[in-house]
JSON list of C-alpha atoms and ligand atoms in Angstrom, two decimals:
[
{"chain": "A", "resi": 14, "resn": "MET", "atom": "CA", "xyz": [0.00, 0.00, 0.00]},
{"chain": "A", "resi": 15, "resn": "ARG", "atom": "CA", "xyz": [1.13, 3.57, -0.74]},
{"chain": "A", "resi": 16, "resn": "LEU", "atom": "CA", "xyz": [0.05, 6.59, 1.27]},
{"chain": "A", "resi": 17, "resn": "ALA", "atom": "CA", "xyz": [0.36, 10.24, 0.26]},
{"chain": "A", "resi": 18, "resn": "PHE", "atom": "CA", "xyz": [1.57, 12.55, 3.03]},
{"chain": "A", "resi": 19, "resn": "ILE", "atom": "CA", "xyz": [0.73, 16.19, 2.27]},
{"chain": "A", "resi": 20, "resn": "THR", "atom": "CA", "xyz": [3.44, 18.25, 3.91]},
{"chain": "A", "resi": 21, "resn": "SER", "atom": "CA", "xyz": [6.26, 20.66, 3.21]},
{"chain": "A", "resi": 22, "resn": "ASN", "atom": "CA", "xyz": [8.32, 19.22, 6.06]},
{"chain": "A", "resi": 23, "resn": "PRO", "atom": "CA", "xyz": [10.81, 16.46, 5.09]},
{"chain": "A", "resi": 24, "resn": "GLY", "atom": "CA", "xyz": [11.42, 15.70, 8.80]},
{"chain": "A", "resi": 25, "resn": "LYS", "atom": "CA", "xyz": [7.82, 14.63, 9.24]},
{"chain": "A", "resi": 26, "resn": "VAL", "atom": "CA", "xyz": [8.04, 12.46, 6.11]},
{"chain": "A", "resi": 27, "resn": "GLU", "atom": "CA", "xyz": [11.18, 10.71, 7.35]},
{"chain": "A", "resi": 28, "resn": "GLU", "atom": "CA", "xyz": [9.42, 9.82, 10.61]},
{"chain": "A", "resi": 29, "resn": "ALA", "atom": "CA", "xyz": [6.28, 8.53, 8.90]},
{"chain": "A", "resi": 30, "resn": "ARG", "atom": "CA", "xyz": [8.35, 6.53, 6.39]},
{"chain": "A", "resi": 31, "resn": "LYS", "atom": "CA", "xyz": [10.42, 4.87, 9.11]},
{"chain": "A", "resi": 32, "resn": "TYR", "atom": "CA", "xyz": [7.27, 4.11, 11.08]},
{"chain": "A", "resi": 33, "resn": "PHE", "atom": "CA", "xyz": [5.29, 2.59, 8.21]},
{"chain": "A", "resi": 34, "resn": "ARG", "atom": "CA", "xyz": [8.02, 0.77, 6.27]},
{"chain": "A", "resi": 35, "resn": "PRO", "atom": "CA", "xyz": [8.16, -2.29, 8.59]},
{"chain": "A", "resi": 36, "resn": "LEU", "atom": "CA", "xyz": [4.37, -2.51, 8.25]},
{"chain": "A", "resi": 37, "resn": "GLY", "atom": "CA", "xyz": [4.64, -2.75, 4.46]},
{"chain": "A", "resi": 38, "resn": "VAL", "atom": "CA", "xyz": [3.22, 0.72, 3.82]},
{"chain": "A", "resi": 39, "resn": "GLU", "atom": "CA", "xyz": [5.16, 3.10, 1.55]},
{"chain": "A", "resi": 40, "resn": "VAL", "atom": "CA", "xyz": [4.73, 6.77, 2.46]},
{"chain": "A", "resi": 41, "resn": "TYR", "atom": "CA", "xyz": [5.45, 9.39, -0.19]},
{"chain": "A", "resi": 42, "resn": "GLN", "atom": "CA", "xyz": [5.56, 13.13, 0.15]},
{"chain": "A", "resi": 43, "resn": "LEU", "atom": "CA", "xyz": [3.15, 15.29, -1.82]},
{"chain": "A", "resi": 44, "resn": "HIS", "atom": "CA", "xyz": [4.03, 18.94, -1.55]},
{"chain": "A", "resi": 45, "resn": "PHE", "atom": "CA", "xyz": [0.67, 20.66, -2.02]},
{"chain": "A", "resi": 46, "resn": "GLU", "atom": "CA", "xyz": [0.15, 23.99, -0.25]},
{"chain": "A", "resi": 47, "resn": "TYR", "atom": "CA", "xyz": [-3.09, 24.16, 1.72]},
{"chain": "A", "resi": 48, "resn": "PRO", "atom": "CA", "xyz": [-4.56, 26.86, 3.96]},
{"chain": "A", "resi": 49, "resn": "GLU", "atom": "CA", "xyz": [-3.67, 26.62, 7.64]},
{"chain": "A", "resi": 50, "resn": "ILE", "atom": "CA", "xyz": [-6.41, 28.61, 9.35]},
{"chain": "A", "resi": 51, "resn": "GLN", "atom": "CA", "xyz": [-6.02, 30.49, 12.60]},
{"chain": "A", "resi": 52, "resn": "ALA", "atom": "CA", "xyz": [-7.91, 28.44, 15.16]},
{"chain": "A", "resi": 53, "resn": "ASP", "atom": "CA", "xyz": [-7.68, 27.51, 18.82]},
{"chain": "A", "resi": 54, "resn": "THR", "atom": "CA", "xyz": [-6.86, 23.85, 18.27]},
{"chain": "A", "resi": 55, "resn": "LEU", "atom": "CA", "xyz": [-4.64, 21.73, 16.05]},
{"chain": "A", "resi": 56, "resn": "GLU", "atom": "CA", "xyz": [-7.68, 19.55, 15.33]},
{"chain": "A", "resi": 57, "resn": "GLU", "atom": "CA", "xyz": [-9.54, 22.46, 13.71]},
{"chain": "A", "resi": 58, "resn": "VAL", "atom": "CA", "xyz": [-6.50, 23.41, 11.61]},
{"chain": "A", "resi": 59, "resn": "ALA", "atom": "CA", "xyz": [-5.99, 19.81, 10.46]},
{"chain": "A", "resi": 60, "resn": "GLU", "atom": "CA", "xyz": [-9.67, 19.24, 9.70]},
{"chain": "A", "resi": 61, "resn": "TYR", "atom": "CA", "xyz": [-10.02, 22.43, 7.67]},
{"chain": "A", "resi": 62, "resn": "GLY", "atom": "CA", "xyz": [-6.87, 21.60, 5.68]},
{"chain": "A", "resi": 63, "resn": "ALA", "atom": "CA", "xyz": [-7.98, 18.04, 4.99]},
{"chain": "A", "resi": 64, "resn": "ARG", "atom": "CA", "xyz": [-11.47, 19.03, 3.84]},
{"chain": "A", "resi": 65, "resn": "TRP", "atom": "CA", "xyz": [-9.97, 21.71, 1.59]},
{"chain": "A", "resi": 66, "resn": "LEU", "atom": "CA", "xyz": [-7.50, 19.24, 0.08]},
{"chain": "A", "resi": 67, "resn": "ALA", "atom": "CA", "xyz": [-10.21, 16.62, -0.37]},
{"chain": "A", "resi": 68, "resn": "LYS", "atom": "CA", "xyz": [-11.77, 18.88, -3.00]},
{"chain": "A", "resi": 69, "resn": "LYS", "atom": "CA", "xyz": [-8.51, 19.10, -4.94]},
{"chain": "A", "resi": 70, "resn": "LEU", "atom": "CA", "xyz": [-7.11, 15.57, -4.75]},
{"chain": "A", "resi": 71, "resn": "ASP", "atom": "CA", "xyz": [-8.72, 12.36, -5.83]},
{"chain": "A", "resi": 72, "resn": "GLU", "atom": "CA", "xyz": [-6.60, 9.91, -3.89]},
{"chain": "A", "resi": 73, "resn": "PRO", "atom": "CA", "xyz": [-6.51, 9.14, -0.15]},
{"chain": "A", "resi": 74, "resn": "PHE", "atom": "CA", "xyz": [-4.01, 11.26, 1.78]},
{"chain": "A", "resi": 75, "resn": "PHE", "atom": "CA", "xyz": [-3.03, 12.34, 5.25]},
{"chain": "A", "resi": 76, "resn": "LEU", "atom": "CA", "xyz": [-1.57, 15.46, 6.79]},
{"chain": "A", "resi": 77, "resn": "ASP", "atom": "CA", "xyz": [-0.11, 16.27, 10.19]},
{"chain": "A", "resi": 78, "resn": "ASP", "atom": "CA", "xyz": [-0.59, 19.45, 12.16]},
{"chain": "A", "resi": 79, "resn": "SER", "atom": "CA", "xyz": [1.54, 19.68, 15.24]},
{"chain": "A", "resi": 80, "resn": "GLY", "atom": "CA", "xyz": [2.76, 22.07, 17.87]},
{"chain": "A", "resi": 81, "resn": "LEU", "atom": "CA", "xyz": [4.84, 22.66, 20.98]},
{"chain": "A", "resi": 82, "resn": "PHE", "atom": "CA", "xyz": [2.87, 23.78, 24.05]},
{"chain": "A", "resi": 83, "resn": "ILE", "atom": "CA", "xyz": [4.89, 25.37, 26.88]},
{"chain": "A", "resi": 84, "resn": "GLU", "atom": "CA", "xyz": [3.11, 25.41, 30.25]},
{"chain": "A", "resi": 85, "resn": "ALA", "atom": "CA", "xyz": [4.81, 28.55, 31.65]},
{"chain": "A", "resi": 86, "resn": "LEU", "atom": "CA", "xyz": [3.88, 30.42, 28.45]},
{"chain": "A", "resi": 87, "resn": "LYS", "atom": "CA", "xyz": [0.23, 29.32, 28.75]},
{"chain": "A", "resi": 88, "resn": "GLY", "atom": "CA", "xyz": [0.54, 26.91, 25.85]},
{"chain": "A", "resi": 89, "resn": "PHE", "atom": "CA", "xyz": [2.48, 29.20, 23.51]},
{"chain": "A", "resi": 90, "resn": "PRO", "atom": "CA", "xyz": [3.57, 28.66, 20.73]},
{"chain": "A", "resi": 91, "resn": "GLY", "atom": "CA", "xyz": [0.92, 25.90, 20.33]},
{"chain": "A", "resi": 92, "resn": "VAL", "atom": "CA", "xyz": [-1.07, 26.41, 17.13]},
{"chain": "A", "resi": 93, "resn": "TYR", "atom": "CA", "xyz": [1.42, 29.14, 16.14]},
{"chain": "A", "resi": 94, "resn": "SER", "atom": "CA", "xyz": [4.43, 26.81, 16.30]},
{"chain": "A", "resi": 95, "resn": "ALA", "atom": "CA", "xyz": [5.31, 26.89, 12.60]},
{"chain": "A", "resi": 96, "resn": "TYR", "atom": "CA", "xyz": [5.25, 30.70, 12.52]},
{"chain": "A", "resi": 97, "resn": "VAL", "atom": "CA", "xyz": [7.21, 30.99, 15.77]},
{"chain": "A", "resi": 98, "resn": "TYR", "atom": "CA", "xyz": [9.79, 28.49, 14.57]},
{"chain": "A", "resi": 99, "resn": "ARG", "atom": "CA", "xyz": [10.29, 30.54, 11.39]},
{"chain": "A", "resi": 100, "resn": "THR", "atom": "CA", "xyz": [10.49, 33.87, 13.22]},
{"chain": "A", "resi": 101, "resn": "LEU", "atom": "CA", "xyz": [11.81, 33.49, 16.80]},
{"chain": "A", "resi": 102, "resn": "GLY", "atom": "CA", "xyz": [13.33, 30.06, 16.24]},
{"chain": "A", "resi": 103, "resn": "ILE", "atom": "CA", "xyz": [14.91, 27.91, 18.91]},
{"chain": "A", "resi": 104, "resn": "LYS", "atom": "CA", "xyz": [17.03, 30.79, 20.20]},
{"chain": "A", "resi": 105, "resn": "GLY", "atom": "CA", "xyz": [13.94, 32.93, 20.66]},
{"chain": "A", "resi": 106, "resn": "ILE", "atom": "CA", "xyz": [12.19, 30.23, 22.70]},
{"chain": "A", "resi": 107, "resn": "LEU", "atom": "CA", "xyz": [15.26, 29.77, 24.90]},
{"chain": "A", "resi": 108, "resn": "LYS", "atom": "CA", "xyz": [15.34, 33.53, 25.44]},
{"chain": "A", "resi": 109, "resn": "LEU", "atom": "CA", "xyz": [11.63, 33.63, 26.39]},
{"chain": "A", "resi": 110, "resn": "MET", "atom": "CA", "xyz": [12.31, 30.84, 28.89]},
{"chain": "A", "resi": 111, "resn": "GLU", "atom": "CA", "xyz": [15.30, 32.54, 30.53]},
{"chain": "A", "resi": 112, "resn": "GLY", "atom": "CA", "xyz": [14.89, 32.60, 34.31]},
{"chain": "A", "resi": 113, "resn": "ILE", "atom": "CA", "xyz": [11.76, 30.42, 34.20]},
{"chain": "A", "resi": 114, "resn": "SER", "atom": "CA", "xyz": [12.14, 27.33, 36.36]},
{"chain": "A", "resi": 115, "resn": "ASP", "atom": "CA", "xyz": [8.90, 25.58, 35.33]},
{"chain": "A", "resi": 116, "resn": "ARG", "atom": "CA", "xyz": [10.08, 24.17, 32.00]},
{"chain": "A", "resi": 117, "resn": "ARG", "atom": "CA", "xyz": [7.26, 21.70, 31.38]},
{"chain": "A", "resi": 118, "resn": "ALA", "atom": "CA", "xyz": [6.04, 21.42, 27.81]},
{"chain": "A", "resi": 119, "resn": "TYR", "atom": "CA", "xyz": [4.39, 18.97, 25.49]},
{"chain": "A", "resi": 120, "resn": "PHE", "atom": "CA", "xyz": [4.27, 18.25, 21.80]},
{"chain": "A", "resi": 121, "resn": "LYS", "atom": "CA", "xyz": [1.01, 17.31, 20.20]},
{"chain": "A", "resi": 122, "resn": "SER", "atom": "CA", "xyz": [0.40, 15.93, 16.74]},
{"chain": "A", "resi": 123, "resn": "VAL", "atom": "CA", "xyz": [-2.90, 15.64, 14.92]},
{"chain": "A", "resi": 124, "resn": "ILE", "atom": "CA", "xyz": [-3.03, 13.42, 11.85]},
{"chain": "A", "resi": 125, "resn": "ALA", "atom": "CA", "xyz": [-5.98, 13.86, 9.51]},
{"chain": "A", "resi": 126, "resn": "TYR", "atom": "CA", "xyz": [-6.52, 10.98, 7.07]},
{"chain": "A", "resi": 127, "resn": "TRP", "atom": "CA", "xyz": [-8.95, 11.42, 4.20]},
{"chain": "A", "resi": 128, "resn": "ASP", "atom": "CA", "xyz": [-10.29, 8.41, 2.32]},
{"chain": "A", "resi": 129, "resn": "GLY", "atom": "CA", "xyz": [-13.66, 9.87, 1.36]},
{"chain": "A", "resi": 130, "resn": "GLU", "atom": "CA", "xyz": [-14.26, 10.46, 5.05]},
{"chain": "A", "resi": 131, "resn": "LEU", "atom": "CA", "xyz": [-12.21, 12.23, 7.67]},
{"chain": "A", "resi": 132, "resn": "HIS", "atom": "CA", "xyz": [-10.35, 10.27, 10.35]},
{"chain": "A", "resi": 133, "resn": "ILE", "atom": "CA", "xyz": [-8.40, 12.04, 13.10]},
{"chain": "A", "resi": 134, "resn": "PHE", "atom": "CA", "xyz": [-5.57, 10.49, 15.15]},
{"chain": "A", "resi": 135, "resn": "THR", "atom": "CA", "xyz": [-3.69, 12.31, 17.88]},
{"chain": "A", "resi": 136, "resn": "GLY", "atom": "CA", "xyz": [-0.58, 11.82, 19.96]},
{"chain": "A", "resi": 137, "resn": "ARG", "atom": "CA", "xyz": [1.09, 13.72, 22.76]},
{"chain": "A", "resi": 138, "resn": "VAL", "atom": "CA", "xyz": [4.42, 13.56, 24.58]},
{"chain": "A", "resi": 139, "resn": "ASP", "atom": "CA", "xyz": [5.26, 15.40, 27.79]},
{"chain": "A", "resi": 140, "resn": "GLY", "atom": "CA", "xyz": [8.68, 16.71, 28.64]},
{"chain": "A", "resi": 141, "resn": "GLU", "atom": "CA", "xyz": [10.74, 19.81, 29.30]},
{"chain": "A", "resi": 142, "resn": "ILE", "atom": "CA", "xyz": [12.38, 22.67, 27.47]},
{"chain": "A", "resi": 143, "resn": "THR", "atom": "CA", "xyz": [16.14, 22.37, 27.99]},
{"chain": "A", "resi": 144, "resn": "THR", "atom": "CA", "xyz": [18.28, 25.39, 28.86]},
{"chain": "A", "resi": 145, "resn": "GLU", "atom": "CA", "xyz": [20.42, 24.96, 25.74]},
{"chain": "A", "resi": 146, "resn": "ALA", "atom": "CA", "xyz": [20.08, 23.32, 22.34]},
{"chain": "A", "resi": 147, "resn": "ARG", "atom": "CA", "xyz": [21.49, 19.79, 22.16]},
{"chain": "A", "resi": 148, "resn": "GLY", "atom": "CA", "xyz": [21.80, 17.34, 19.25]},
{"chain": "A", "resi": 149, "resn": "LYS", "atom": "CA", "xyz": [21.81, 17.42, 15.48]},
{"chain": "A", "resi": 150, "resn": "GLY", "atom": "CA", "xyz": [19.04, 14.99, 14.56]},
{"chain": "A", "resi": 151, "resn": "GLY", "atom": "CA", "xyz": [15.35, 15.53, 13.99]},
{"chain": "A", "resi": 152, "resn": "PHE", "atom": "CA", "xyz": [13.97, 18.93, 13.02]},
{"chain": "A", "resi": 153, "resn": "GLY", "atom": "CA", "xyz": [12.19, 21.98, 14.37]},
{"chain": "A", "resi": 154, "resn": "PHE", "atom": "CA", "xyz": [12.25, 22.31, 18.16]},
{"chain": "A", "resi": 155, "resn": "ASP", "atom": "CA", "xyz": [13.81, 18.87, 18.70]},
{"chain": "A", "resi": 156, "resn": "PRO", "atom": "CA", "xyz": [17.16, 20.21, 20.08]},
{"chain": "A", "resi": 157, "resn": "ILE", "atom": "CA", "xyz": [15.39, 21.94, 23.01]},
{"chain": "A", "resi": 158, "resn": "PHE", "atom": "CA", "xyz": [12.81, 19.26, 23.93]},
{"chain": "A", "resi": 159, "resn": "ARG", "atom": "CA", "xyz": [13.70, 16.51, 26.38]},
{"chain": "A", "resi": 160, "resn": "PRO", "atom": "CA", "xyz": [10.92, 13.94, 26.80]},
{"chain": "A", "resi": 161, "resn": "ALA", "atom": "CA", "xyz": [10.06, 12.97, 30.39]},
{"chain": "A", "resi": 162, "resn": "GLY", "atom": "CA", "xyz": [12.07, 9.98, 31.63]},
{"chain": "A", "resi": 163, "resn": "PHE", "atom": "CA", "xyz": [14.93, 10.48, 29.15]},
{"chain": "A", "resi": 164, "resn": "ASP", "atom": "CA", "xyz": [18.28, 12.28, 29.38]},
{"chain": "A", "resi": 165, "resn": "LYS", "atom": "CA", "xyz": [18.45, 13.00, 25.66]},
{"chain": "A", "resi": 166, "resn": "THR", "atom": "CA", "xyz": [16.67, 15.64, 23.62]},
{"chain": "A", "resi": 167, "resn": "PHE", "atom": "CA", "xyz": [14.71, 14.47, 20.57]},
{"chain": "A", "resi": 168, "resn": "ALA", "atom": "CA", "xyz": [17.58, 15.79, 18.44]},
{"chain": "A", "resi": 169, "resn": "GLU", "atom": "CA", "xyz": [19.98, 13.40, 20.21]},
{"chain": "A", "resi": 170, "resn": "MET", "atom": "CA", "xyz": [17.80, 10.39, 19.35]},
{"chain": "A", "resi": 171, "resn": "THR", "atom": "CA", "xyz": [17.53, 8.35, 16.19]},
{"chain": "A", "resi": 172, "resn": "THR", "atom": "CA", "xyz": [14.28, 8.63, 14.26]},
{"chain": "A", "resi": 173, "resn": "GLU", "atom": "CA", "xyz": [13.34, 5.14, 15.50]},
{"chain": "A", "resi": 174, "resn": "GLU", "atom": "CA", "xyz": [13.95, 6.10, 19.15]},
{"chain": "A", "resi": 175, "resn": "LYS", "atom": "CA", "xyz": [11.97, 9.30, 18.75]},
{"chain": "A", "resi": 176, "resn": "ASN", "atom": "CA", "xyz": [9.09, 7.48, 17.02]},
{"chain": "A", "resi": 177, "resn": "VAL", "atom": "CA", "xyz": [8.58, 5.12, 19.98]},
{"chain": "A", "resi": 178, "resn": "ILE", "atom": "CA", "xyz": [7.72, 7.96, 22.35]},
{"chain": "A", "resi": 179, "resn": "SER", "atom": "CA", "xyz": [6.95, 11.04, 20.30]},
{"chain": "A", "resi": 180, "resn": "HIS", "atom": "CA", "xyz": [3.64, 12.77, 19.69]},
{"chain": "A", "resi": 181, "resn": "ARG", "atom": "CA", "xyz": [3.88, 11.90, 15.99]},
{"chain": "A", "resi": 182, "resn": "GLY", "atom": "CA", "xyz": [4.92, 8.32, 16.68]},
{"chain": "A", "resi": 183, "resn": "ARG", "atom": "CA", "xyz": [1.87, 7.91, 18.91]},
{"chain": "A", "resi": 184, "resn": "ALA", "atom": "CA", "xyz": [-0.49, 9.45, 16.36]},
{"chain": "A", "resi": 185, "resn": "LEU", "atom": "CA", "xyz": [1.06, 7.22, 13.66]},
{"chain": "A", "resi": 186, "resn": "LYS", "atom": "CA", "xyz": [0.53, 4.20, 15.91]},
{"chain": "A", "resi": 187, "resn": "ALA", "atom": "CA", "xyz": [-3.18, 5.02, 16.28]},
{"chain": "A", "resi": 188, "resn": "PHE", "atom": "CA", "xyz": [-3.40, 5.61, 12.51]},
{"chain": "A", "resi": 189, "resn": "ALA", "atom": "CA", "xyz": [-1.63, 2.31, 11.72]},
{"chain": "A", "resi": 190, "resn": "SER", "atom": "CA", "xyz": [-3.83, 0.26, 14.01]},
{"chain": "A", "resi": 191, "resn": "TRP", "atom": "CA", "xyz": [-6.94, 1.86, 12.48]},
{"chain": "A", "resi": 192, "resn": "LEU", "atom": "CA", "xyz": [-5.63, 0.99, 9.00]},
{"chain": "A", "resi": 193, "resn": "ARG", "atom": "CA", "xyz": [-5.00, -2.61, 10.07]},
{"chain": "A", "resi": 194, "resn": "GLU", "atom": "CA", "xyz": [-8.59, -2.97, 11.29]},
{"chain": "A", "resi": 195, "resn": "ASN", "atom": "CA", "xyz": [-10.27, -1.13, 8.45]},
{"chain": "A", "resi": 196, "resn": "LEU", "atom": "CA", "xyz": [-8.46, -2.17, 5.26]},
{"chain": "B", "resi": 213, "resn": "ITT", "atom": "P1", "xyz": [3.51, 21.18, 7.16]},
{"chain": "B", "resi": 213, "resn": "ITT", "atom": "O1", "xyz": [3.78, 21.51, 5.72]},
{"chain": "B", "resi": 213, "resn": "ITT", "atom": "O2", "xyz": [3.28, 19.73, 7.39]},
{"chain": "B", "resi": 213, "resn": "ITT", "atom": "O3", "xyz": [2.41, 22.04, 7.78]},
{"chain": "B", "resi": 213, "resn": "ITT", "atom": "P2", "xyz": [5.21, 22.51, 9.11]},
{"chain": "B", "resi": 213, "resn": "ITT", "atom": "O4", "xyz": [6.66, 22.34, 9.46]},
{"chain": "B", "resi": 213, "resn": "ITT", "atom": "O5", "xyz": [4.72, 23.89, 8.75]},
{"chain": "B", "resi": 213, "resn": "ITT", "atom": "O6", "xyz": [4.90, 21.49, 7.94]},
{"chain": "B", "resi": 213, "resn": "ITT", "atom": "P3", "xyz": [3.20, 22.48, 11.24]},
{"chain": "B", "resi": 213, "resn": "ITT", "atom": "O7", "xyz": [2.35, 23.46, 10.50]},
{"chain": "B", "resi": 213, "resn": "ITT", "atom": "O8", "xyz": [2.55, 21.27, 11.82]},
{"chain": "B", "resi": 213, "resn": "ITT", "atom": "O9", "xyz": [4.37, 21.92, 10.30]},
{"chain": "B", "resi": 213, "resn": "ITT", "atom": "O10", "xyz": [3.99, 23.28, 12.33]},
{"chain": "B", "resi": 213, "resn": "ITT", "atom": "C1", "xyz": [4.54, 22.67, 13.42]},
{"chain": "B", "resi": 213, "resn": "ITT", "atom": "C2", "xyz": [5.78, 23.41, 13.89]},
{"chain": "B", "resi": 213, "resn": "ITT", "atom": "O11", "xyz": [6.22, 22.71, 15.06]},
{"chain": "B", "resi": 213, "resn": "ITT", "atom": "C3", "xyz": [6.92, 23.38, 12.89]},
{"chain": "B", "resi": 213, "resn": "ITT", "atom": "O12", "xyz": [7.68, 24.56, 12.97]},
{"chain": "B", "resi": 213, "resn": "ITT", "atom": "C4", "xyz": [7.78, 22.21, 13.33]},
{"chain": "B", "resi": 213, "resn": "ITT", "atom": "O13", "xyz": [9.13, 22.48, 13.11]},
{"chain": "B", "resi": 213, "resn": "ITT", "atom": "C5", "xyz": [7.45, 22.10, 14.81]},
{"chain": "B", "resi": 213, "resn": "ITT", "atom": "N1", "xyz": [7.34, 20.66, 15.11]},
{"chain": "B", "resi": 213, "resn": "ITT", "atom": "C6", "xyz": [6.32, 19.84, 14.81]},
{"chain": "B", "resi": 213, "resn": "ITT", "atom": "N2", "xyz": [6.62, 18.57, 15.13]},
{"chain": "B", "resi": 213, "resn": "ITT", "atom": "C7", "xyz": [7.86, 18.60, 15.64]},
{"chain": "B", "resi": 213, "resn": "ITT", "atom": "C8", "xyz": [8.72, 17.62, 16.11]},
{"chain": "B", "resi": 213, "resn": "ITT", "atom": "O14", "xyz": [8.41, 16.33, 16.08]},
{"chain": "B", "resi": 213, "resn": "ITT", "atom": "N3", "xyz": [9.92, 18.00, 16.55]},
{"chain": "B", "resi": 213, "resn": "ITT", "atom": "C9", "xyz": [10.28, 19.31, 16.56]},
{"chain": "B", "resi": 213, "resn": "ITT", "atom": "N4", "xyz": [9.54, 20.29, 16.11]},
{"chain": "B", "resi": 213, "resn": "ITT", "atom": "C10", "xyz": [8.32, 19.95, 15.64]}
]
């Protein structure tokens, strides 16, 4: 089986590929710009995007909308994560967190799969924002996120290690088990 992943982010594709390959599913990237609305939740953003794309594409596809939610910043950057990553970047987040001792944060990922109907799968991972960037792997905010119970940041892990515990890995797991039961 082949699955189209609509995203501009090669890091997300790498994770989905590594996750699905052992299950015999080939993921391929389709770079198709779609509107990302301003909304309060990742679910709303993902659902709007998927329904918009469903009118343009005539094959099944999935997309992933994700974000980093920092407790001390009341959930910021959250749904604005892509914009904040492009503008403030990792350095900007570390600066905002200077002097803040409560460093709790979580990543959340919402996968929207369209096969004529909409199916939503979510995953979350709790952890902390580190005080400095560590590691060269992964993408986005990975160098400053240390998942709870681990000494390494996501950027210090292999894709396989990250997939076992990450928000996206968990959403992919829910997606894969749904596919197994419904195909
Ligand atoms: P799309 O084309 O798929 O939308 P994107 O990178 O714009 O790609 P999002 O809109 O979902 O993705 O924005 C999420 C932001 O959060 C983005 O800047 C990512 O770098 C960051 N992010 C999401 N998942 C992450 C992860 O697993 N590790 C580190 N950063 C992540």
